[in-house]
């Protein structure tokens, strides 16, 4: 059975969270993203997710919903899978998992410029 990209991300994030804290990178400008207002224009937003935070976290076929703390205040964030383009387990030296199809155009343009310099 083939997995959709969303199912693959859901499975990967669930597995990584069992191992520790996971930093995700997302385009906060994307449709359906809900983060604190001061972060909504960030196309390279990094958030830390962990079961050890003992806050609400739900991972489903649509994305991740997690209550995180910003400047001492809790906020329930919503991250659709198509806006999440990187995951990395923070407690080891493994490389990040990157999903190029979901990267913002600005980052793809930069990656292409860097590749052209080689």
XYZ file of C-alpha atoms in Angstrom:
118
model
C 0.000 0.000 0.000
C 1.397 3.389 -1.018
C 1.244 6.224 1.495
C 0.265 9.761 0.595
C 2.781 12.497 1.474
C 0.532 13.515 4.374
C 0.352 9.965 5.698
C 4.121 9.631 5.386
C 4.658 12.860 7.347
C 2.127 11.784 9.981
C 3.846 8.426 10.396
C 7.320 9.981 10.496
C 6.420 12.666 13.026
C 4.708 10.152 15.308
C 7.769 7.900 15.159
C 10.223 10.748 15.805
C 8.188 12.071 18.744
C 8.503 8.656 20.396
C 12.272 9.242 20.370
C 12.290 12.824 21.694
C 11.792 16.457 20.780
C 11.260 17.234 17.112
C 11.898 20.577 15.495
C 9.645 21.245 12.528
C 9.995 23.973 9.933
C 6.927 25.347 8.229
C 5.671 28.171 6.086
C 3.452 30.064 8.537
C 1.877 31.990 5.651
C 0.228 28.846 4.331
C -3.495 28.281 4.176
C -4.804 26.713 7.358
C -1.761 27.526 9.493
C -2.614 29.011 12.865
C 0.256 30.405 14.937
C 0.590 33.554 17.063
C 0.064 36.680 14.975
C 3.669 37.882 15.285
C 4.860 34.682 13.534
C 2.368 34.504 10.673
C 4.643 36.034 8.018
C 7.543 33.654 8.673
C 8.175 31.212 5.832
C 10.944 29.535 7.865
C 9.159 29.170 11.186
C 10.722 26.594 13.479
C 8.659 25.048 16.246
C 9.605 22.404 18.783
C 7.181 19.570 19.425
C 7.444 17.012 22.199
C 5.203 14.641 24.103
C 7.216 15.643 27.176
C 5.751 19.154 27.109
C 2.582 17.583 28.571
C 0.436 19.932 26.496
C -2.321 19.131 24.052
C -1.024 17.588 20.829
C -3.079 15.884 18.165
C -1.636 14.399 15.011
C -4.127 13.393 12.339
C -4.497 13.090 8.579
C -4.870 16.871 8.217
C -1.843 17.970 10.229
C -0.679 18.738 13.732
C -2.488 20.667 16.429
C -0.355 21.440 19.466
C -0.526 23.852 22.346
C 2.870 25.542 22.596
C 4.152 28.365 24.751
C 5.231 31.701 23.281
C 6.585 34.411 25.585
C 5.076 32.532 28.519
C 1.600 32.312 26.967
C 0.028 29.092 25.647
C -1.259 29.103 22.085
C -2.856 26.237 20.175
C -1.087 26.030 16.827
C -2.411 24.273 13.751
C 0.037 23.042 11.110
C -1.359 21.457 7.930
C 0.939 18.831 6.441
C 1.398 20.709 3.165
C 2.953 23.664 5.044
C 5.451 21.541 6.986
C 8.633 20.949 4.995
C 11.286 19.814 7.474
C 11.516 17.633 10.582
C 14.557 16.866 12.672
C 14.992 14.958 15.905
C 16.861 17.340 18.201
C 18.620 14.811 20.441
C 20.879 13.224 17.833
C 23.030 14.089 14.849
C 20.787 12.572 12.195
C 20.154 14.792 9.184
C 16.755 16.466 8.878
C 13.910 14.987 6.891
C 13.131 17.463 4.122
C 10.065 17.568 1.891
C 11.096 19.702 -1.115
C 7.640 19.628 -2.714
C 6.313 21.639 0.233
C 9.143 24.151 0.545
C 8.251 27.811 -0.031
C 9.287 29.336 -3.343
C 11.800 31.634 -1.617
C 13.766 28.678 -0.283
C 13.587 26.748 -3.533
C 14.893 29.817 -5.365
C 17.781 30.118 -2.920
C 18.563 26.404 -3.237
C 18.617 26.744 -7.027
C 20.985 29.734 -6.810
C 23.338 27.802 -4.559
C 23.206 24.790 -6.858
C 24.001 26.988 -9.877
C 27.151 28.213 -8.118
C 28.563 24.686 -7.913
